[in-house]
XYZ file of C-alpha atoms in Angstrom:
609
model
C 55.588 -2.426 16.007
C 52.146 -2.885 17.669
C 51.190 -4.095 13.966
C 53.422 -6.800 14.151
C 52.856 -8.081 17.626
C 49.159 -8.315 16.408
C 50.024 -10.136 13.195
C 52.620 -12.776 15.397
C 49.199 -13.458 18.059
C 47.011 -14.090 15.001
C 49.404 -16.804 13.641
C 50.176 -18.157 17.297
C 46.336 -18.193 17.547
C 45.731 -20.013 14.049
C 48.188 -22.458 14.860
C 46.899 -23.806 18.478
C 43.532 -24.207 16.849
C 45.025 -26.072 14.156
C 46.401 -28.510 16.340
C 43.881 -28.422 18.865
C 41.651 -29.628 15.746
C 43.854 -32.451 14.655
C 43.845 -33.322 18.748
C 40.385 -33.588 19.462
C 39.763 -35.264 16.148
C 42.351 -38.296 17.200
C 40.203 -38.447 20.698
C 37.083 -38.356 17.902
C 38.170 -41.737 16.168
C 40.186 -43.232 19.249
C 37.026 -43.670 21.371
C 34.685 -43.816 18.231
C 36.290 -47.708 17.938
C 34.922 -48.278 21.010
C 31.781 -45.331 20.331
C 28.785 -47.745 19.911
C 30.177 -50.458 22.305
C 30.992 -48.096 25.324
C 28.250 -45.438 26.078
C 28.807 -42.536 28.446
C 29.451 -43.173 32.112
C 26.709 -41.083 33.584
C 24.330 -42.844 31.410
C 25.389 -46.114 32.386
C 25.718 -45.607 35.654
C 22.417 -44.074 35.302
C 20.977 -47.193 33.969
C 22.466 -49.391 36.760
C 21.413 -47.360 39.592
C 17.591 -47.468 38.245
C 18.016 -51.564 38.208
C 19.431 -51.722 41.503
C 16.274 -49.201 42.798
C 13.959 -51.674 41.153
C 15.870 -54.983 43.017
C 15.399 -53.205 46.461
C 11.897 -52.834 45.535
C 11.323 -55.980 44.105
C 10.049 -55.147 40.908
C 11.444 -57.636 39.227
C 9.674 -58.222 35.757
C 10.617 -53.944 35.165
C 14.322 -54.855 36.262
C 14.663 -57.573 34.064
C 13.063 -55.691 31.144
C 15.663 -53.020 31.313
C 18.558 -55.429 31.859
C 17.386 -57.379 28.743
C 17.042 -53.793 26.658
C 20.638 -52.818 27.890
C 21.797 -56.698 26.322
C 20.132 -56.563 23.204
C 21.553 -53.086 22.616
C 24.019 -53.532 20.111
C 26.012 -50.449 21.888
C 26.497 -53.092 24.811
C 30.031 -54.692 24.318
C 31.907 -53.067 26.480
C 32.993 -55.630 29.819
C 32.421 -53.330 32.488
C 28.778 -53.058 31.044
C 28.188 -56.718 29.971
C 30.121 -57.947 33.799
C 27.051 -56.213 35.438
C 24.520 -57.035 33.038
C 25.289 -60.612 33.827
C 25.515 -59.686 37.671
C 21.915 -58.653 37.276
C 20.881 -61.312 35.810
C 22.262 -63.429 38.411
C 20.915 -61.063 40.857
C 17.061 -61.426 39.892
C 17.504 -65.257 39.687
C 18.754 -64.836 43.954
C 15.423 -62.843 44.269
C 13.499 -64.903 42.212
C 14.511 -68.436 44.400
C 14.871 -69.698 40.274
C 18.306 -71.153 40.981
C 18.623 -73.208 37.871
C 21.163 -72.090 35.680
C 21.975 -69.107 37.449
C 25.564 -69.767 37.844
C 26.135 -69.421 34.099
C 25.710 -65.906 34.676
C 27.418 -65.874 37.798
C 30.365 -67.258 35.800
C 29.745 -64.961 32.763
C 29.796 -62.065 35.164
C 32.792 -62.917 36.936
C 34.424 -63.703 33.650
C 33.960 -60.395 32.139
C 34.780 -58.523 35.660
C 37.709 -59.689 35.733
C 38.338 -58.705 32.035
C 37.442 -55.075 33.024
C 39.609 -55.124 36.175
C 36.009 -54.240 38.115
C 36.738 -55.204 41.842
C 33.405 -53.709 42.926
C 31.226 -56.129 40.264
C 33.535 -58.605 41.820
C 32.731 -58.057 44.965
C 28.912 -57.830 44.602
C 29.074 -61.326 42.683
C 30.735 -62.613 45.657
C 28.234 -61.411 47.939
C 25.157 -62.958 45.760
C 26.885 -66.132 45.169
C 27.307 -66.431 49.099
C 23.338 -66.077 49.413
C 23.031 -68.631 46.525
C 24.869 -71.256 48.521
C 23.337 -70.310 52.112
C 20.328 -71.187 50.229
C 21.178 -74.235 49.309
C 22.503 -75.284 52.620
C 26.201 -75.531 51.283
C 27.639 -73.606 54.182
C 31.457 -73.741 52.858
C 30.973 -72.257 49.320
C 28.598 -69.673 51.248
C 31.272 -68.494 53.754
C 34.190 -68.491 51.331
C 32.261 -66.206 48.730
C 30.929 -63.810 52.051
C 34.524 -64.012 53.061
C 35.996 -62.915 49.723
C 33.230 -60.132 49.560
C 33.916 -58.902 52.824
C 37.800 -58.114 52.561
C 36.876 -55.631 49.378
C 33.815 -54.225 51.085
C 35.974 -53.223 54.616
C 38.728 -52.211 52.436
C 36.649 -49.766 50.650
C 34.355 -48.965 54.013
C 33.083 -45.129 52.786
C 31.523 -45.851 49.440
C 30.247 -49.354 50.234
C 28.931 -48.787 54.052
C 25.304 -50.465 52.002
C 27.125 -53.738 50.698
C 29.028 -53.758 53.789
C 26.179 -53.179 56.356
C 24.186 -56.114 53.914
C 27.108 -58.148 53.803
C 26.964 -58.152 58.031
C 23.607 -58.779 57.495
C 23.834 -61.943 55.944
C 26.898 -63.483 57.919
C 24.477 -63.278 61.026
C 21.555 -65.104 59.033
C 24.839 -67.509 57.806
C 25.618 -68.169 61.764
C 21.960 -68.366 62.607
C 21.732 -71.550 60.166
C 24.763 -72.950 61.423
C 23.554 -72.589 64.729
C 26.312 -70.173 65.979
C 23.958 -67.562 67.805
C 26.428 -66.034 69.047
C 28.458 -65.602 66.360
C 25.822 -64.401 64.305
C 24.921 -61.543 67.178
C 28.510 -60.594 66.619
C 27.652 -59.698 63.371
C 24.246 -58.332 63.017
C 25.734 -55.530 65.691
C 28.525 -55.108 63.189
C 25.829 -54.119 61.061
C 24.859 -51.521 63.373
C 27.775 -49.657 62.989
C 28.450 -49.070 59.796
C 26.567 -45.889 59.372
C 25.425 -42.790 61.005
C 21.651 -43.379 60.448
C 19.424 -46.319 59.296
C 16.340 -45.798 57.238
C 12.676 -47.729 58.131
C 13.525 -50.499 56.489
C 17.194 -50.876 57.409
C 16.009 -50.727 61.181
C 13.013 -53.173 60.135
C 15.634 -56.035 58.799
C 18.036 -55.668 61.248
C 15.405 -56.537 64.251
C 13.721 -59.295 61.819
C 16.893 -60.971 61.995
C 17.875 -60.577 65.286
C 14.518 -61.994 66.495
C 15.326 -64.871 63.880
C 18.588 -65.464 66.011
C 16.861 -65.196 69.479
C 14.000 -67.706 68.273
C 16.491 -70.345 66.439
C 18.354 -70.144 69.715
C 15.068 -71.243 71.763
C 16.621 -69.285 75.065
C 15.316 -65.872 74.269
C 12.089 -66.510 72.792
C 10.479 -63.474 74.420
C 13.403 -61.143 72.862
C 12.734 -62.972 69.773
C 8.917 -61.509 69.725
C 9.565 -58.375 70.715
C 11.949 -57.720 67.890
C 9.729 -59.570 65.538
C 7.026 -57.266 66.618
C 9.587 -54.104 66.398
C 10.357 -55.391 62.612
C 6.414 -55.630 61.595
C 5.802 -52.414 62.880
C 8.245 -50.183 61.017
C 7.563 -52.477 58.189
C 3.234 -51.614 58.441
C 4.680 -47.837 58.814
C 6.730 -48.058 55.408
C 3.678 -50.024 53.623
C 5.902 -52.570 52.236
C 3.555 -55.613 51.838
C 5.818 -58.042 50.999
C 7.956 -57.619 53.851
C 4.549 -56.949 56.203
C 3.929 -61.088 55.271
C 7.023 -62.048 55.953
C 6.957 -60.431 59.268
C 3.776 -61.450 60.077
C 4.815 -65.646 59.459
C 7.855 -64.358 61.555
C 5.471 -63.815 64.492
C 3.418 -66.739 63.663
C 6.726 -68.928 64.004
C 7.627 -67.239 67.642
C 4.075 -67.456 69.014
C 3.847 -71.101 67.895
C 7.185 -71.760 69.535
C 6.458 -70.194 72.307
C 2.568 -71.991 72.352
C 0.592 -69.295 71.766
C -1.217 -71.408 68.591
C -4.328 -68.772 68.593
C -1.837 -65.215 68.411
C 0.112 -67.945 65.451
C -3.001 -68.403 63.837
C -4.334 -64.453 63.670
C -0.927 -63.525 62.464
C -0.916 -66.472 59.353
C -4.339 -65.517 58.605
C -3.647 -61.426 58.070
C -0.718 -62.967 56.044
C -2.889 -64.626 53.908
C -5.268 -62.007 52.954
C -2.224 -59.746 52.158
C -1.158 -62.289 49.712
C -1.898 -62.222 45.735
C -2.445 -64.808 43.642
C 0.687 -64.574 41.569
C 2.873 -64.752 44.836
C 3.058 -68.245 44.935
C 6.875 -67.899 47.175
C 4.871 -66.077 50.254
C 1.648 -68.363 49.536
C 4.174 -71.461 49.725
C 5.735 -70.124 52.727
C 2.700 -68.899 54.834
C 0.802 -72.245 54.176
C 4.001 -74.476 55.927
C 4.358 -72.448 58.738
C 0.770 -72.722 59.414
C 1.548 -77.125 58.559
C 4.225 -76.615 61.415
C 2.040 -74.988 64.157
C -0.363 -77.737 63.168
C 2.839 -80.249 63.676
C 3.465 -78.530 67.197
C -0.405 -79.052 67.964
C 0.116 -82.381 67.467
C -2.946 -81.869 64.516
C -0.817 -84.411 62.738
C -3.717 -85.027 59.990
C -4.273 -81.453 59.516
C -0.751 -80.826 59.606
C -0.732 -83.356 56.653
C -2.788 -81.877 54.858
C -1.465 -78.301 54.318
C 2.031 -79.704 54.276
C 0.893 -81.201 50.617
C -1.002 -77.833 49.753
C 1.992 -76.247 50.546
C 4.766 -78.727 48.878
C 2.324 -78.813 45.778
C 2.503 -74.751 45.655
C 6.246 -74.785 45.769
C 6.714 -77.332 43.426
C 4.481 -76.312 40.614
C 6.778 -72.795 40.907
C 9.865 -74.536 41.747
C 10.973 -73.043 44.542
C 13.694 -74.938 45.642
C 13.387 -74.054 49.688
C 10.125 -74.205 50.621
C 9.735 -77.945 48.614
C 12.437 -79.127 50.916
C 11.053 -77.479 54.289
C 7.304 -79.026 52.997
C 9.194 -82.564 52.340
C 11.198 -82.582 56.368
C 7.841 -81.443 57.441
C 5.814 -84.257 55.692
C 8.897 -86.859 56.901
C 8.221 -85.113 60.956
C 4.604 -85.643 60.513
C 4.368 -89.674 59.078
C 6.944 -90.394 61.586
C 4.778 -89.244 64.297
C 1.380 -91.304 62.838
C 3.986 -94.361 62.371
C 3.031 -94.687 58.636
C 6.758 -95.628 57.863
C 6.014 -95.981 53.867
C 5.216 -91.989 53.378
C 8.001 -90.829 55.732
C 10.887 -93.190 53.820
C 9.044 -91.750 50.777
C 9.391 -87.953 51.817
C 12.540 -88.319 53.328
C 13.742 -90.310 50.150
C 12.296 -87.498 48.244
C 14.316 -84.479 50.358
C 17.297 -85.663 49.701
C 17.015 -86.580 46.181
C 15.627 -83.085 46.109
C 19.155 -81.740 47.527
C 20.743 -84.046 45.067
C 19.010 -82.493 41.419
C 20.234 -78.946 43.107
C 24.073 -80.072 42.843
C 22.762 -82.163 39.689
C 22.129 -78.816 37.473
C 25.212 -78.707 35.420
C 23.836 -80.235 32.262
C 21.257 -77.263 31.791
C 24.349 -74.838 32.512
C 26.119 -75.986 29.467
C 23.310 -75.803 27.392
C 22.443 -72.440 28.455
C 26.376 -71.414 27.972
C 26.307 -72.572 24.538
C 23.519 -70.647 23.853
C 24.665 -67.334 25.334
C 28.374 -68.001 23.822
C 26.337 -67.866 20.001
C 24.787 -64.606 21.496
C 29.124 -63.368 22.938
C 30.254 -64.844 18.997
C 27.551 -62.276 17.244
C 28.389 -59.487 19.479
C 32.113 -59.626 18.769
C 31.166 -60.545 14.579
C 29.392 -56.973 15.232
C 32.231 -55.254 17.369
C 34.387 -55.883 14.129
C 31.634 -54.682 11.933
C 31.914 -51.537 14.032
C 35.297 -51.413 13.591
C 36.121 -51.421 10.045
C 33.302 -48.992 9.345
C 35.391 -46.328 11.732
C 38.222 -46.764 9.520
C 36.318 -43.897 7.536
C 37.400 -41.375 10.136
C 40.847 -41.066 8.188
C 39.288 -38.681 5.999
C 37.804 -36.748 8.864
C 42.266 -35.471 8.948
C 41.852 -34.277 5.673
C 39.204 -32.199 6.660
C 41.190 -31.182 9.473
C 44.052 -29.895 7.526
C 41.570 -28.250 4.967
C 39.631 -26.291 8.092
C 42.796 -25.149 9.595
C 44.026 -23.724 6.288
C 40.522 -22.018 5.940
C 40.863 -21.242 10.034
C 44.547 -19.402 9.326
C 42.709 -17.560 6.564
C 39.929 -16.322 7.983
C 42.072 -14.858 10.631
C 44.196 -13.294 8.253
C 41.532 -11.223 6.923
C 40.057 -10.649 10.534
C 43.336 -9.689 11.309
C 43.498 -6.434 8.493
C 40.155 -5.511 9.252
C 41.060 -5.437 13.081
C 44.076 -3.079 12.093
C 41.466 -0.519 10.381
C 39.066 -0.846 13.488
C 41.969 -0.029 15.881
C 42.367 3.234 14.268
C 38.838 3.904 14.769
C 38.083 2.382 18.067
C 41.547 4.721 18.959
C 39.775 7.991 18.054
C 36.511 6.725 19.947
C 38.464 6.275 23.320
C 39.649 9.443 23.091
C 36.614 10.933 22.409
C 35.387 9.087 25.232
C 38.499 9.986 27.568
C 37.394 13.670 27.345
C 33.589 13.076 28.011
C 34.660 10.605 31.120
C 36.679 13.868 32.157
C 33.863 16.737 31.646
C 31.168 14.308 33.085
C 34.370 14.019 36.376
C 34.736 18.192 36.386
C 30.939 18.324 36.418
C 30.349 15.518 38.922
C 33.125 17.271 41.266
C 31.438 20.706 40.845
C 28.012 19.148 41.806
C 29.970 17.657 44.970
C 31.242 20.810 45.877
C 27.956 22.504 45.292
C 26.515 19.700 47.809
C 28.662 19.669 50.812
C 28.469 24.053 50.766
C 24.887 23.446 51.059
C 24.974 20.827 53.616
C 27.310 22.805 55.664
C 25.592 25.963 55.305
C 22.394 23.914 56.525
C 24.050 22.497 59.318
C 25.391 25.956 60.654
C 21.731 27.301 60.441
C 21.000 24.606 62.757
C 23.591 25.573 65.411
C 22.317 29.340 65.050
C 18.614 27.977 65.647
C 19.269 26.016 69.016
C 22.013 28.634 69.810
C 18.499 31.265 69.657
C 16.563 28.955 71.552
C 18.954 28.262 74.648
C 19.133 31.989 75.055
C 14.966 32.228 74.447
C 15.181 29.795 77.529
C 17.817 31.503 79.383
C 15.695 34.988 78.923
C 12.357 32.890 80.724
C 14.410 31.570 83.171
C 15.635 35.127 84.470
C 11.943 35.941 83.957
C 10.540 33.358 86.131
C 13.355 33.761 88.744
C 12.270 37.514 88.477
C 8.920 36.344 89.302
C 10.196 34.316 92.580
C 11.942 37.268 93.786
C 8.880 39.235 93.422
C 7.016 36.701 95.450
C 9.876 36.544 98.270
C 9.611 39.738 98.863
C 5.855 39.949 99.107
C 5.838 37.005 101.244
C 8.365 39.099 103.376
C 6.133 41.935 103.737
C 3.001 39.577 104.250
C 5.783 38.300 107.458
C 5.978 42.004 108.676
C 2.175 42.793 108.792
C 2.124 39.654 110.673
C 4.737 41.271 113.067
C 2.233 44.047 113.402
C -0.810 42.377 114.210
C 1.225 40.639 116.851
C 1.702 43.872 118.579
C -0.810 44.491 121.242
C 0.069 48.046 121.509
C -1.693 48.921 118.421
C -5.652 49.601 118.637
C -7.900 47.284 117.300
C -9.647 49.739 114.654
C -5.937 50.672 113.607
C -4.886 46.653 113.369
C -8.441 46.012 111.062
C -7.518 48.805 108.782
C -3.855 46.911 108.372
C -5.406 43.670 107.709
C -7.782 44.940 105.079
C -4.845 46.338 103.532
C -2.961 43.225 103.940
C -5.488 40.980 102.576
C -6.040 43.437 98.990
C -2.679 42.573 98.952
C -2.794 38.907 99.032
C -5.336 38.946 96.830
C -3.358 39.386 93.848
C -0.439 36.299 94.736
C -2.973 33.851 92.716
C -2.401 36.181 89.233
C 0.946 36.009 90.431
C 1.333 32.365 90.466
C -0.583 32.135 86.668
C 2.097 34.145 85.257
C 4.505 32.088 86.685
C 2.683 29.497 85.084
C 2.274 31.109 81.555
C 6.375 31.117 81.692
C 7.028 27.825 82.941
C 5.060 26.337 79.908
C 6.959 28.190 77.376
C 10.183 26.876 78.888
C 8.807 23.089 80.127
C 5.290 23.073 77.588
C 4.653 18.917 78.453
C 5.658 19.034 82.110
C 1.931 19.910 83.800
C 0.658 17.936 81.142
C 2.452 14.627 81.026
C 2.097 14.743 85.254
C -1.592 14.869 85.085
C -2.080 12.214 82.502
C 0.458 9.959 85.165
C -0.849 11.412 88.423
C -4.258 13.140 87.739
C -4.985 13.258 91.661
C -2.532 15.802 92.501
C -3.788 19.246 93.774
C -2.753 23.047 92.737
C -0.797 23.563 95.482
C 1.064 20.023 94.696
C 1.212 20.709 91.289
C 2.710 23.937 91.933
C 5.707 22.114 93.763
C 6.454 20.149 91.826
C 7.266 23.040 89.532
C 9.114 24.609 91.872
C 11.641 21.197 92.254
C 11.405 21.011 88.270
C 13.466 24.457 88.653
C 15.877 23.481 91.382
C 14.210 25.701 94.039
C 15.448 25.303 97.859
C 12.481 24.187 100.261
C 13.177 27.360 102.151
C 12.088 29.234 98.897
C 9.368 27.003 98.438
C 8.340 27.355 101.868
C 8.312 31.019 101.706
C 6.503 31.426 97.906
C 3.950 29.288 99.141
C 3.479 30.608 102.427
C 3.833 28.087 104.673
C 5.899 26.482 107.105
C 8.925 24.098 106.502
C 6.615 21.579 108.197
C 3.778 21.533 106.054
C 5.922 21.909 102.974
C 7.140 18.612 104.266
C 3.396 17.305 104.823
C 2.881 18.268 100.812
C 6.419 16.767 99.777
C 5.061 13.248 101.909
C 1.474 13.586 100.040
C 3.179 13.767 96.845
C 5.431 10.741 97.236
C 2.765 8.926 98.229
C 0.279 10.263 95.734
C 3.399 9.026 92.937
C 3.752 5.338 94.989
C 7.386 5.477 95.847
C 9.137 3.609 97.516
C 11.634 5.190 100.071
C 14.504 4.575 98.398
C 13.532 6.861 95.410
C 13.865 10.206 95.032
C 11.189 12.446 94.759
C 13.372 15.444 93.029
C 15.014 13.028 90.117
C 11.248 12.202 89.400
C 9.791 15.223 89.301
C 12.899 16.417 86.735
C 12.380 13.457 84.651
C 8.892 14.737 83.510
């Protein structure tokens, strides 16, 4: 019966393997269409989350080299992948200020996140393609892209607090522009409270921008330093030199408004030595703030001058921004030395300037053609892919095959298990009746123990049972010993009786004192074997009172033993031979000899020793 119960498992066994076989081959060629176009989550994810590291720390040229690897993989085809590959793209164009032709990949991006049904690469698009517009000055395209950003971001408030917090962020530099301070407050303390805790930098934006605010709104331009010069410290404390020269021209911008053209000047010139060479944006940027203070001076020819340094750096990098500030700065300062040529030039120049910005669709196209022959040989690949994983078919003959050679393996398995059970069956008994001796002996041992233990234990009562009548026996003795000395104190009070009589002649009273004093003489051995049996009883009590008290005298010492037995202070009075007064002298001497207090009691004392 058991035979056959084994022989039904082994073919229940053979068969879910079988078809666990054929199952995870299907999942085999089902995602191997997709295998070299769709690469593991965690290693894309992976891969994304190292880019957006390298954005936040502005390196740039590694970001980009990794984004480009991840495009040119042939692996890449998959649109979740290829929606933020284009997002990145779009991305380092933002941080770049290199605006032309970056909306082809804002377009590509939002093209293939919406193929993938990706709300969050949505979202982020949105959020860049807000900054895009708030940097070129087209306010309503800015806000409606925030706007659409925002509603996905709050909706999804736990795993986005960062976009969220930057989103709030850029709304208040948005309202700032726009010259809605208030508004813009509103939402830079939004910001605030997104999260629990703000990092360094977090803490170093968020009071850059709010000293933006208070210095745009020319009201608070005191509030407007201070939280400049909140933002430039945490930013020196984090090292981060970019942001330590954009802080500093922060400064220089607040301490010019406010006239302080010397504190301007330091903080342009420690700007300047931060700079490198190739940072022609923060060169570009520091040089027209310095053309400004110059312009509030009223330095108009200086001014001039490092306008055009500055307009000429920005323009031979193309960076969009500062080549418009330079040109409104150039118009401000030829309007003020009335040369009415250069400012209709510069001011012809700004806006024709704005114009080529809205005027970059022709280079779009061209680069979309270009990247749609890149999409055509991705997908010409992609079907490549394809038909080569039509091959997996014969991957199910194999499976059939295996599970025939699985069933038959187990088969034999199966008639050698039957032979082992028999074996493995004469083994556990075997094993049964050693578990059982090893038990018997392991009980016996027990037994063995505990007889020992308790015979040990009764030993012990016998012992302290001995010594409690050992000290019983010197108790008697010493009490024997204090009955000996009562009564010779007794007889020492009747030979006092007799010298008190006057009737008795003075030869006859010296003959009873000699007697009486040969007497006395032997109370002292008395008293040392009183001692000798106090010791054996209490062996630590003289000892232990000496090393506490060592100024205490033989008679004080001596009652002290006396209280250490419970003895009356008539007794006392009587072994020692004196009266109840000066027993009461000693008892004082003691107390104060042991510093207590009258609240303590001299008997519990002395029996605590």
């Amino acid at each position: 019966m058991k035979i056959r119960k084994h022989l039904l498992t082994i073919i229940i066994l053979s068969t879910i393997i079988a078809f666990l076989l054929i199952v995870i081959l299907n999942i085999l060629y089902f995602s191997n269409l997709n295998l070299r176009s769709k690469p593991s989550t965690k290693v894309e994810n992976l891969q994304f989350t190292v880019i957006d590291s390298l954005l936040l720390i502005k390196k740039f040229d590694e970001a980009e080299a990794k984004i480009n690897n991840l495009y040119n993989d042939k692996n890449t085809q998959n649109p979740g992948q290829l929606a933020n590959i284009y997002y990145y793209k779009f991305a380092i164009g933002i941080y770049r200020n290199k605006l032309d032709n970056i909306l082809f990949f804002q377009n590509k991006s939002l093209d293939y996140a919406n193929l993938a049904k990706d709300d969050f690469t949505k979202a982020r698009i949105g959020f860049l393609t807000g900054r895009y517009y708030l940097f070129l000055s087209d306010y309503v395209k800015s806000l409606e892209n925030y706007l659409n950003a925002l509603v996905y971001f709050e909706s999804h408030k736990e795993e986005n607090s960062y976009y969220l917090w930057l989103i709030y962020n850029d709304l208040g530099v948005f309202n700032n522009e726009i010259g809605d301070q208030d508004k813009a407050l509103e939402y830079l303390e939004k910001s605030r409270h997104i999260k629990n805790d703000y990092t360094k930098g977090e803490d170093a934006i968020y009071y850059g921008n709010l000293g933006n605010i208070y210095r745009d709104s020319e009201k608070s331009l005191e509030k407007a330093r201070d939280n400049h010069l909140l933002s430039l410290k945490l930013f020196e404390e984090l090292g981060e030199r970019v942001n330590i020269i954009k802080a500093l021209n922060n400064m220089a911008l607040v301490e010019s408004s406010l006239e302080n053209f010397s504190s301007a000047e330091m903080y342009l010139n420690q700007a300047e030595k931060l700079i490198v060479n190739s940072e022609f944006s923060l060169l570009s940027m520091t040089t027209i703030n310095r053309a400004n203070m110059y312009l509030k001076m009223s330095q108009y020819e200086k001014s001039r001058e490092v306008y055009l340094r500055g307009y000429e750096i920005a323009k031979e990098n193309n960076i969009i921004k500062h080549k418009l500030d330079a040109l409104a700065g150039l118009y401000l300062v030829f309007s003020q030395l009335k040369e009415r040529d250069e400012e209709y030039f510069y001011i012809k120049e700004y806006y024709e300037l704005k114009d080529t910005i809205n005027g970059s669709k022709v280079n779009q196209r061209l680069e979309a053609v270009r990247w749609n022959n890149i999409v055509k040989e991705q997908k010409l690949q992609y079907e490549i892919n394809q038909q080569k994983q039509k091959n997996i078919l014969k991957s199910y003959i194999i499976a059939v095959v295996s599970s025939l050679l699985v069933v038959t393996f187990f088969w034999f398995l199966y008639r050698n298990k039957v032979k082992s059970l028999r074996i493995s069956r004469l083994e556990n008994n075997r094993l049964e009746e050693k578990m059982k001796a090893e038990q018997e002996l392991q009980k016996a041992q027990n037994e063995q123990y505990e007889f020992k233990v308790r015979t040990r234990n009764e030993l012990q009562v016998l012992k302290n049972k001995q010594h409690e009548i050992e000290i019983e026996s010197k108790n008697k003795e010493m009490i024997a010993i204090n009955v000996k000395l009562l009564a010779k104190n007794k007889m020492l009070t009747e030979i006092e009786d007799i010298l008190s009589n006057r009737t008795l002649g003075t030869e006859k009273i010296f003959r009873e004192l000699e007697k009486t004093i040969r007497r006395n003489k032997s109370q002292e051995k008395d008293w040392e074997q009183f001692k000798i049996i106090f010791d054996k009883i209490h062996p630590f009590f003289f000892k232990n009172l000496l090393e506490s008290y060592p100024h205490l005298s033989k008679t004080e010492l001596r009652v002290c033993a006396y209280i250490k037995i419970n003895m009356t202070n008539n007794e006392m009075a009587s072994l020692l031979n004196i009266s109840h007064q000066s027993l009461t002298i000693s008892r004082h001497r003691i107390r104060k000899k042991l510093n207590l207090n009258r609240s303590d009691n001299l008997d519990q004392i002395i029996q605590s020793f």
